[in-house]
Short mmCIF file of C-alpha atoms in Angstrom, two decimals:
data_model
loop_
_atom_site.label_atom_id
_atom_site.label_comp_id
_atom_site.label_asym_id
_atom_site.label_seq_id
_atom_site.Cartn_x
_atom_site.Cartn_y
_atom_site.Cartn_z
CA MET C 1 0.06 -0.04 -0.33
CA THR C 2 0.75 3.95 0.18
CA ILE C 3 0.39 5.75 2.88
CA ALA C 4 0.17 8.66 3.74
CA VAL C 5 1.49 9.74 7.13
CA ASP C 6 1.11 13.62 8.58
CA PHE C 7 3.72 14.58 11.13
CA ASP C 8 2.57 17.48 13.51
CA GLY C 9 0.52 15.13 16.23
CA THR C 10 0.67 11.86 14.39
CA ILE C 11 4.15 11.21 14.38
CA VAL C 12 5.24 13.83 17.02
CA GLU C 13 2.83 15.68 19.96
CA HIS C 14 1.50 19.78 18.56
CA ALA C 15 4.24 21.95 18.67
CA TYR C 16 4.53 23.80 15.14
CA PRO C 17 6.36 24.83 14.49
CA LYS C 18 8.86 23.15 17.06
CA ILE C 19 9.19 19.62 16.73
CA GLY C 20 7.24 17.96 19.38
CA ARG C 21 7.99 14.62 21.60
CA GLU C 22 7.62 11.69 19.35
CA LEU C 23 4.37 9.98 20.08
CA PRO C 24 4.73 6.11 21.70
CA PHE C 25 5.66 3.68 19.02
CA ALA C 26 5.38 5.75 16.18
CA THR C 27 8.45 5.73 14.51
CA GLU C 28 8.52 2.24 15.85
CA THR C 29 5.64 1.35 13.84
CA LEU C 30 6.70 3.25 10.39
CA ARG C 31 9.98 1.02 10.61
CA MET C 32 7.87 -2.03 10.61
CA LEU C 33 5.12 -0.69 7.89
CA LEU C 34 7.90 -0.07 6.14
CA LYS C 35 9.80 -3.97 6.59
CA ASP C 36 6.48 -4.70 5.56
CA HIS C 37 6.99 -3.55 1.84
CA HIS C 38 4.45 -0.56 2.34
CA ARG C 39 5.38 3.32 0.28
CA LEU C 40 4.88 6.21 3.01
CA ILE C 41 4.61 9.65 1.59
CA LEU C 42 5.16 12.22 4.47
CA TRP C 43 2.17 14.59 4.27
CA SER C 44 2.44 18.14 6.24
CA VAL C 45 1.51 21.35 6.42
CA ARG C 46 5.21 22.02 7.36
CA GLU C 47 7.51 23.62 4.10
CA GLY C 48 10.93 24.83 3.19
CA GLU C 49 13.51 24.49 6.53
CA LEU C 50 10.41 23.78 8.91
CA LEU C 51 10.00 20.27 6.49
CA ASP C 52 13.40 19.44 6.18
CA GLU C 53 13.53 19.30 9.83
CA ALA C 54 10.95 16.62 10.07
CA ILE C 55 12.56 14.93 7.10
CA ASN C 56 15.65 15.01 8.81
CA TRP C 57 13.78 13.99 12.60
CA CYS C 58 12.52 11.02 10.58
CA ARG C 59 15.43 9.27 8.27
CA ASP C 60 17.22 10.11 12.08
CA ARG C 61 14.99 7.50 13.16
CA GLY C 62 15.52 4.92 10.83
CA VAL C 63 12.08 6.79 8.44
CA GLU C 64 12.43 7.03 5.06
CA PHE C 65 9.81 8.78 2.94
CA TYR C 66 9.27 7.73 -0.69
CA ALA C 67 8.53 10.70 -1.13
CA VAL C 68 6.80 14.24 0.44
CA ASN C 69 4.46 15.94 -0.14
CA ARG C 70 4.06 14.38 -3.48
CA ASP C 71 2.76 11.39 -4.89
CA TYR C 72 5.89 10.28 -6.85
CA PRO C 73 9.09 11.36 -5.37
CA GLU C 74 10.53 12.79 -9.09
CA GLU C 75 7.18 14.56 -9.66
CA GLU C 76 6.89 18.09 -9.60
CA PRO C 77 4.28 20.26 -10.68
CA SER C 78 5.19 22.65 -13.33
CA LYS C 79 6.31 18.92 -15.61
CA ASN C 80 2.29 16.80 -15.06
CA ASN C 81 0.34 18.83 -16.41
CA HIS C 82 -1.92 16.68 -14.30
CA PHE C 83 -0.71 17.81 -10.55
CA SER C 84 -2.40 17.86 -8.13
CA ARG C 85 -1.71 18.36 -3.87
CA LYS C 86 -4.05 15.90 -3.37
CA LEU C 87 -2.34 12.44 -2.63
CA LYS C 88 -3.57 9.90 -4.98
CA VAL C 89 -2.79 6.72 -1.68
CA ASP C 90 -4.71 4.02 -0.45
CA MET C 91 -4.37 5.60 3.24
CA PHE C 92 -4.04 8.50 5.41
CA ILE C 93 -2.72 8.37 9.06
CA ASP C 94 -3.48 11.62 10.23
CA ASP C 95 -4.08 13.00 13.44
CA ARG C 96 -7.81 14.88 12.16
CA ASN C 97 -9.32 12.11 10.99
CA VAL C 98 -12.90 11.45 12.32
CA GLY C 99 -12.59 9.48 15.59
CA GLY C 100 -9.02 11.19 15.81
CA LEU C 101 -5.52 8.91 15.69
CA PRO C 102 -5.03 5.28 16.98
CA ASP C 103 -2.80 4.29 18.63
CA TRP C 104 -0.11 3.29 17.00
CA GLY C 105 -0.34 -0.55 17.19
CA ILE C 106 -4.20 -0.33 17.01
CA ILE C 107 -3.13 1.44 13.67
CA TYR C 108 0.24 -1.67 12.81
CA ASP C 109 -2.55 -4.31 13.38
CA MET C 110 -5.37 -2.70 10.85
CA ILE C 111 -2.89 -2.05 8.07
CA LYS C 112 -1.44 -5.52 8.22
CA HIS C 113 -4.94 -6.74 8.25
CA GLY C 114 -6.88 -5.33 6.31
CA ARG C 115 -9.58 -4.28 9.08
CA THR C 116 -11.47 -1.39 9.46
CA TRP C 117 -12.93 0.78 12.25
CA HIS C 118 -15.85 -1.23 11.90
CA ASP C 119 -14.03 -4.38 12.47
CA LEU C 120 -11.89 -3.10 15.34
CA LEU C 121 -15.31 -1.94 17.30
CA ARG C 122 -17.26 -4.93 16.39
CA GLU C 123 -15.19 -7.77 17.65
CA ARG C 124 -14.41 -4.95 20.45
CA HIS C 125 -17.64 -4.34 21.30
CA SER C 126 -18.99 -7.08 19.89
CA ILE C 127 -21.28 -5.26 17.38
CA ASN C 128 -23.44 -7.10 15.64
CA ASP C 129 -24.34 -6.23 12.11
CA ALA C 130 -28.07 -7.37 11.88
CA PRO C 131 -30.52 -5.43 13.81
CA PRO C 132 -32.29 -6.96 17.09
CA LYS C 133 -34.88 -9.09 16.26
CA LYS C 134 -38.42 -8.05 17.09
CA LYS C 135 -40.42 -8.32 20.80
CA HIS C 136 -43.08 -9.76 20.44
CA TRP C 137 -46.22 -7.49 21.91
CA TRP C 138 -46.39 -10.37 24.77
CA SER C 139 -43.15 -10.39 25.49
CA ARG C 140 -42.95 -7.06 26.49
#
């Protein structure tokens, strides 16, 4: 899979423009995803020197991204008449997800085993997909 990963609030705590403390198991999980042959794209609002700092921070922890804020490393807006800032990826990992950012263990489990939020909720809370059986008037 190709996976876009946000930086601030996802890999590290929010402290922009500084780099916050690493969220537990973030870079460890990203290294595991790389080992599993996923392509990781850093997808961040950071630009210029601040972006370089984030890239180097990740690199120092063994996380090398396939691309940064683009679909592939060689992509250039001036040479691509179909360029769009919107990435074409299989998945986004971002703290702005509906429901927030799950912990990195759950993220890895979802990706490794192809699970969705719905699958996890059903497993963890015994949510049944079938509607409850209707009670007859005499059993109320």
